[in-house]
Amino acid sequence: DVKVTQSSRYLVKRTGEKVFLECVQDMDHENMFWYRQDPGLGLRLIYFSYDVKMKEKGDIPEGYSVSREKKERFSLILESASTNQTSMYLCASSWRQTTNYGYTFGSGTRLTVV
Amino acid sequence: DQQVKQNSPSLSVQEGRISILNCDYTNSMFDYFLWYKKYPAEGPTFLISISSIKDKNEDGRFTVFLNKSAKHLSLHIVPSQPGDSAVYFCAASRSGSARQLTFGSGTQLTVLP
């Protein structure tokens, strides 16, 4: 069963901490994405990567960075966590020229920054 | 500036009736549209899609309609079932964008037994 796995379902971090969110996919997809989901705002793209060591900013990259050292793994880094980064974070992957099925999403990480 | 809009945050429908979820977009470069369904504590899952060369795509109880001139699409669920209760996201993409998806804000559908 193909899947996207996010390392944590729930995280609680303190303001100012450096936070790592990990995502692994087993489908050999070229593209990987990080979104955050907030009520009334839907899914907003933070960063995406279309190849190893390649990254592109999405709509809301401020306060975040990413790392893709291996094809199957895409990490989201909060350099100095702030309370406005409390959110649901969703990782997704897809083929470079995606099929009719779009993205495959992970189950999400609910991050709370206190 | 939201390029994909779902203006109804919630919708309640009786079991067995039709559910109609609406989505509007502003970017005329979008040429592929998708609907995703999301249950609480799970990631969104793909439901149905449509290319801009078509105006209708059907898959079982789910049909998506596209009106390019109005920049509007809708998802019809017939008949609605309680298990359809979820948040539905509309998404759009354009060629040459690594199929990057732009999502709407979602509509919470509740199907009442």
mmCIF file of C-alpha atoms in Angstrom:
data_model
loop_
_atom_site.group_PDB
_atom_site.id
_atom_site.type_symbol
_atom_site.label_atom_id
_atom_site.label_comp_id
_atom_site.label_asym_id
_atom_site.label_seq_id
_atom_site.Cartn_x
_atom_site.Cartn_y
_atom_site.Cartn_z
ATOM 1 C CA ASP A 1 0.000 0.000 0.000
ATOM 2 C CA VAL A 2 1.689 3.173 -1.196
ATOM 3 C CA LYS A 3 1.823 5.997 1.244
ATOM 4 C CA VAL A 4 3.210 9.245 2.565
ATOM 5 C CA THR A 5 4.299 9.055 6.193
ATOM 6 C CA GLN A 6 4.681 12.018 8.496
ATOM 7 C CA SER A 7 6.791 11.271 11.528
ATOM 8 C CA SER A 8 4.553 12.823 14.185
ATOM 9 C CA ARG A 9 0.793 13.176 14.503
ATOM 10 C CA TYR A 10 0.948 15.722 17.322
ATOM 11 C CA LEU A 11 3.746 18.038 18.442
ATOM 12 C CA VAL A 12 3.916 20.682 21.137
ATOM 13 C CA LYS A 13 6.881 23.050 20.988
ATOM 14 C CA ARG A 14 7.922 26.210 22.765
ATOM 15 C CA THR A 15 8.281 29.599 21.136
ATOM 16 C CA GLY A 16 11.775 30.034 19.726
ATOM 17 C CA GLU A 17 12.520 26.332 19.366
ATOM 18 C CA LYS A 18 13.805 24.908 16.095
ATOM 19 C CA VAL A 19 11.286 22.371 14.845
ATOM 20 C CA PHE A 20 11.744 19.595 12.295
ATOM 21 C CA LEU A 21 8.808 17.949 10.544
ATOM 22 C CA GLU A 22 9.710 14.852 8.563
ATOM 23 C CA CYS A 23 7.940 13.307 5.594
ATOM 24 C CA VAL A 24 8.770 10.091 3.753
ATOM 25 C CA GLN A 25 7.116 8.659 0.633
ATOM 26 C CA ASP A 26 7.555 5.216 -0.858
ATOM 27 C CA MET A 27 6.192 5.868 -4.351
ATOM 28 C CA ASP A 28 9.379 7.156 -5.998
ATOM 29 C CA HIS A 29 7.591 10.455 -6.670
ATOM 30 C CA GLU A 30 9.671 13.346 -7.966
ATOM 31 C CA ASN A 31 7.566 16.114 -6.434
ATOM 32 C CA MET A 32 7.047 16.706 -2.744
ATOM 33 C CA PHE A 33 5.110 19.473 -1.045
ATOM 34 C CA TRP A 34 4.483 21.003 2.358
ATOM 35 C CA TYR A 35 1.128 22.663 3.068
ATOM 36 C CA ARG A 36 -0.452 24.092 6.165
ATOM 37 C CA GLN A 37 -4.161 23.932 6.792
ATOM 38 C CA ASP A 38 -5.926 26.619 8.787
ATOM 39 C CA PRO A 39 -9.670 27.165 9.311
ATOM 40 C CA GLY A 40 -11.153 29.396 6.626
ATOM 41 C CA LEU A 41 -7.891 29.500 4.689
ATOM 42 C CA GLY A 42 -7.751 25.983 3.304
ATOM 43 C CA LEU A 43 -4.431 24.488 2.272
ATOM 44 C CA ARG A 44 -1.635 26.924 1.626
ATOM 45 C CA LEU A 45 1.623 25.901 -0.012
ATOM 46 C CA ILE A 46 4.771 26.559 2.038
ATOM 47 C CA TYR A 47 7.494 24.945 -0.082
ATOM 48 C CA PHE A 48 7.802 22.301 -2.726
ATOM 49 C CA SER A 49 10.571 20.278 -4.299
ATOM 50 C CA TYR A 50 10.658 18.686 -7.736
ATOM 51 C CA ASP A 51 13.953 16.882 -7.308
ATOM 52 C CA VAL A 52 16.642 16.038 -4.784
ATOM 53 C CA LYS A 53 18.302 19.175 -3.419
ATOM 54 C CA MET A 54 15.865 21.343 -5.387
ATOM 55 C CA LYS A 55 13.315 23.556 -3.667
ATOM 56 C CA GLU A 56 10.895 26.298 -4.568
ATOM 57 C CA LYS A 57 9.042 28.739 -2.355
ATOM 58 C CA GLY A 58 5.300 28.465 -2.204
ATOM 59 C CA ASP A 59 2.811 31.096 -1.123
ATOM 60 C CA ILE A 60 3.833 31.399 2.541
ATOM 61 C CA PRO A 61 7.531 30.470 2.965
ATOM 62 C CA GLU A 62 8.382 33.055 5.617
ATOM 63 C CA GLY A 63 9.677 31.471 8.804
ATOM 64 C CA TYR A 64 10.200 28.081 7.165
ATOM 65 C CA SER A 65 12.942 26.249 5.312
ATOM 66 C CA VAL A 66 13.114 22.791 3.765
ATOM 67 C CA SER A 67 15.602 20.066 3.026
ATOM 68 C CA ARG A 68 15.529 17.293 0.459
ATOM 69 C CA GLU A 69 18.715 15.245 0.578
ATOM 70 C CA LYS A 70 17.081 12.022 -0.623
ATOM 71 C CA LYS A 71 14.279 11.514 -3.099
ATOM 72 C CA GLU A 72 11.951 9.886 -0.597
ATOM 73 C CA ARG A 73 12.369 12.385 2.249
ATOM 74 C CA PHE A 74 11.302 16.012 2.520
ATOM 75 C CA SER A 75 11.805 17.913 5.770
ATOM 76 C CA LEU A 76 10.142 21.131 6.869
ATOM 77 C CA ILE A 77 12.091 23.254 9.337
ATOM 78 C CA LEU A 78 10.710 26.012 11.514
ATOM 79 C CA GLU A 79 13.828 28.013 12.309
ATOM 80 C CA SER A 80 12.368 29.711 15.395
ATOM 81 C CA ALA A 81 8.844 28.565 16.153
ATOM 82 C CA SER A 82 6.215 31.199 16.831
ATOM 83 C CA THR A 83 2.628 30.902 18.032
ATOM 84 C CA ASN A 84 1.285 31.895 14.608
ATOM 85 C CA GLN A 85 2.832 28.723 13.234
ATOM 86 C CA THR A 86 0.401 26.635 15.255
ATOM 87 C CA SER A 87 -1.362 24.701 12.522
ATOM 88 C CA MET A 88 -1.976 21.381 10.785
ATOM 89 C CA TYR A 89 0.942 20.588 8.467
ATOM 90 C CA LEU A 90 0.389 18.307 5.513
ATOM 91 C CA CYS A 91 3.020 16.709 3.327
ATOM 92 C CA ALA A 92 2.195 15.459 -0.165
ATOM 93 C CA SER A 93 3.952 13.888 -3.112
ATOM 94 C CA SER A 94 3.229 13.417 -6.817
ATOM 95 C CA TRP A 95 4.776 12.442 -10.117
ATOM 96 C CA ARG A 96 6.507 15.270 -11.937
ATOM 97 C CA GLN A 97 3.746 15.314 -14.529
ATOM 98 C CA THR A 98 1.030 14.224 -12.199
ATOM 99 C CA THR A 99 -1.561 11.666 -13.176
ATOM 100 C CA ASN A 100 -5.276 12.215 -12.858
ATOM 101 C CA TYR A 101 -4.921 11.422 -9.182
ATOM 102 C CA GLY A 102 -3.010 14.525 -8.182
ATOM 103 C CA TYR A 103 -1.244 14.339 -4.879
ATOM 104 C CA THR A 104 -0.946 11.671 -2.230
ATOM 105 C CA PHE A 105 -1.118 13.249 1.192
ATOM 106 C CA GLY A 106 0.186 12.184 4.556
ATOM 107 C CA SER A 107 -2.088 12.157 7.602
ATOM 108 C CA GLY A 108 -0.776 15.463 8.866
ATOM 109 C CA THR A 109 1.082 16.789 11.890
ATOM 110 C CA ARG A 110 -0.820 18.967 14.329
ATOM 111 C CA LEU A 111 1.753 21.423 15.671
ATOM 112 C CA THR A 112 1.046 23.586 18.681
ATOM 113 C CA VAL A 113 3.531 26.315 19.602
ATOM 114 C CA VAL A 114 3.172 27.605 23.148
ATOM 115 C CA ASP B 1 -5.547 37.020 -3.451
ATOM 116 C CA GLN B 2 -7.340 33.694 -3.458
ATOM 117 C CA GLN B 3 -7.287 32.195 -6.921
ATOM 118 C CA VAL B 4 -9.587 29.338 -5.946
ATOM 119 C CA LYS B 5 -12.617 30.145 -3.837
ATOM 120 C CA GLN B 6 -15.166 28.036 -2.063
ATOM 121 C CA ASN B 7 -17.667 30.535 -0.754
ATOM 122 C CA SER B 8 -19.725 28.133 1.333
ATOM 123 C CA PRO B 9 -17.855 27.026 4.451
ATOM 124 C CA SER B 10 -20.537 24.486 5.292
ATOM 125 C CA LEU B 11 -23.427 22.560 3.767
ATOM 126 C CA SER B 12 -25.999 20.236 5.347
ATOM 127 C CA VAL B 13 -27.966 17.743 3.287
ATOM 128 C CA GLN B 14 -30.406 14.986 4.078
ATOM 129 C CA GLU B 15 -29.304 11.419 3.373
ATOM 130 C CA GLY B 16 -30.393 10.292 -0.090
ATOM 131 C CA ARG B 17 -30.604 13.814 -1.482
ATOM 132 C CA ILE B 18 -28.166 15.593 -3.786
ATOM 133 C CA SER B 19 -25.181 17.511 -2.426
ATOM 134 C CA ILE B 20 -23.828 20.306 -4.601
ATOM 135 C CA LEU B 21 -20.499 21.861 -3.693
ATOM 136 C CA ASN B 22 -19.331 24.906 -5.601
ATOM 137 C CA CYS B 23 -15.950 26.348 -6.494
ATOM 138 C CA ASP B 24 -14.887 29.465 -8.410
ATOM 139 C CA TYR B 25 -11.490 30.331 -9.811
ATOM 140 C CA THR B 26 -9.930 33.498 -11.158
ATOM 141 C CA ASN B 27 -6.824 32.322 -13.006
ATOM 142 C CA SER B 28 -7.696 31.559 -16.634
ATOM 143 C CA MET B 29 -4.432 29.615 -16.967
ATOM 144 C CA PHE B 30 -5.782 26.786 -14.813
ATOM 145 C CA ASP B 31 -6.474 23.778 -16.999
ATOM 146 C CA TYR B 32 -6.961 20.918 -14.568
ATOM 147 C CA PHE B 33 -9.283 20.732 -11.595
ATOM 148 C CA LEU B 34 -9.570 18.261 -8.755
ATOM 149 C CA TRP B 35 -11.724 17.574 -5.721
ATOM 150 C CA TYR B 36 -10.314 16.159 -2.521
ATOM 151 C CA LYS B 37 -12.129 14.855 0.522
ATOM 152 C CA LYS B 38 -10.716 15.171 4.030
ATOM 153 C CA TYR B 39 -11.820 13.443 7.220
ATOM 154 C CA PRO B 40 -10.642 14.760 10.601
ATOM 155 C CA ALA B 41 -7.127 13.640 11.583
ATOM 156 C CA GLU B 42 -6.472 12.328 8.067
ATOM 157 C CA GLY B 43 -4.830 13.779 4.992
ATOM 158 C CA PRO B 44 -6.959 14.780 1.991
ATOM 159 C CA THR B 45 -7.696 12.004 -0.477
ATOM 160 C CA PHE B 46 -8.289 12.420 -4.178
ATOM 161 C CA LEU B 47 -11.911 12.137 -5.236
ATOM 162 C CA ILE B 48 -12.394 13.160 -8.866
ATOM 163 C CA SER B 49 -10.822 15.416 -11.473
ATOM 164 C CA ILE B 50 -11.603 17.131 -14.746
ATOM 165 C CA SER B 51 -9.540 18.552 -17.564
ATOM 166 C CA SER B 52 -10.439 21.907 -19.093
ATOM 167 C CA ILE B 53 -11.173 20.200 -22.407
ATOM 168 C CA LYS B 54 -14.190 18.567 -20.813
ATOM 169 C CA ASP B 55 -17.287 19.971 -19.144
ATOM 170 C CA LYS B 56 -18.312 16.904 -17.170
ATOM 171 C CA ASN B 57 -16.705 13.907 -15.534
ATOM 172 C CA GLU B 58 -18.570 11.200 -13.680
ATOM 173 C CA ASP B 59 -17.422 8.508 -11.275
ATOM 174 C CA GLY B 60 -20.151 6.562 -9.551
ATOM 175 C CA ARG B 61 -22.107 8.859 -7.253
ATOM 176 C CA PHE B 62 -19.740 11.767 -7.936
ATOM 177 C CA THR B 63 -19.938 14.125 -10.912
ATOM 178 C CA VAL B 64 -17.875 17.222 -11.518
ATOM 179 C CA PHE B 65 -19.119 19.940 -13.861
ATOM 180 C CA LEU B 66 -16.879 22.630 -15.334
ATOM 181 C CA ASN B 67 -18.103 25.926 -16.786
ATOM 182 C CA LYS B 68 -15.016 27.595 -18.220
ATOM 183 C CA SER B 69 -16.734 30.776 -19.310
ATOM 184 C CA ALA B 70 -17.976 31.340 -15.762
ATOM 185 C CA LYS B 71 -14.747 29.994 -14.211
ATOM 186 C CA HIS B 72 -16.896 27.776 -12.049
ATOM 187 C CA LEU B 73 -16.954 24.119 -11.158
ATOM 188 C CA SER B 74 -19.243 22.064 -9.002
ATOM 189 C CA LEU B 75 -19.249 18.639 -7.416
ATOM 190 C CA HIS B 76 -22.514 16.722 -7.292
ATOM 191 C CA ILE B 77 -22.953 13.772 -4.957
ATOM 192 C CA VAL B 78 -26.038 11.658 -5.605
ATOM 193 C CA PRO B 79 -27.333 10.100 -3.462
ATOM 194 C CA SER B 80 -25.610 11.565 -0.435
ATOM 195 C CA GLN B 81 -24.635 9.186 2.358
ATOM 196 C CA PRO B 82 -23.642 9.869 5.987
ATOM 197 C CA GLY B 83 -20.137 8.579 5.184
ATOM 198 C CA ASP B 84 -19.772 11.481 2.747
ATOM 199 C CA SER B 85 -19.627 13.894 5.687
ATOM 200 C CA ALA B 86 -16.183 15.483 5.378
ATOM 201 C CA VAL B 87 -14.422 18.646 4.259
ATOM 202 C CA TYR B 88 -14.245 18.939 0.484
ATOM 203 C CA PHE B 89 -11.445 20.918 -1.144
ATOM 204 C CA CYS B 90 -11.463 22.149 -4.694
ATOM 205 C CA ALA B 91 -8.012 22.435 -6.334
ATOM 206 C CA ALA B 92 -6.675 23.729 -9.631
ATOM 207 C CA SER B 93 -3.440 23.511 -11.567
ATOM 208 C CA ARG B 94 -1.932 24.689 -14.825
ATOM 209 C CA SER B 95 0.378 23.036 -17.325
ATOM 210 C CA GLY B 96 4.076 23.521 -16.789
ATOM 211 C CA SER B 97 3.777 24.251 -13.090
ATOM 212 C CA ALA B 98 5.026 20.830 -11.925
ATOM 213 C CA ARG B 99 1.322 20.319 -11.415
ATOM 214 C CA GLN B 100 1.420 22.546 -8.358
ATOM 215 C CA LEU B 101 -2.082 22.634 -6.932
ATOM 216 C CA THR B 102 -3.857 25.708 -5.626
ATOM 217 C CA PHE B 103 -6.554 24.817 -3.121
ATOM 218 C CA GLY B 104 -9.756 26.477 -2.038
ATOM 219 C CA SER B 105 -10.666 26.999 1.597
ATOM 220 C CA GLY B 106 -12.897 23.935 1.790
ATOM 221 C CA THR B 107 -16.575 23.177 2.440
ATOM 222 C CA GLN B 108 -17.688 21.077 5.392
ATOM 223 C CA LEU B 109 -20.411 18.734 4.151
ATOM 224 C CA THR B 110 -22.694 17.142 6.724
ATOM 225 C CA VAL B 111 -25.088 14.456 5.537
ATOM 226 C CA LEU B 112 -27.890 13.973 8.036
ATOM 227 C CA PRO B 113 -29.358 10.481 8.493
#
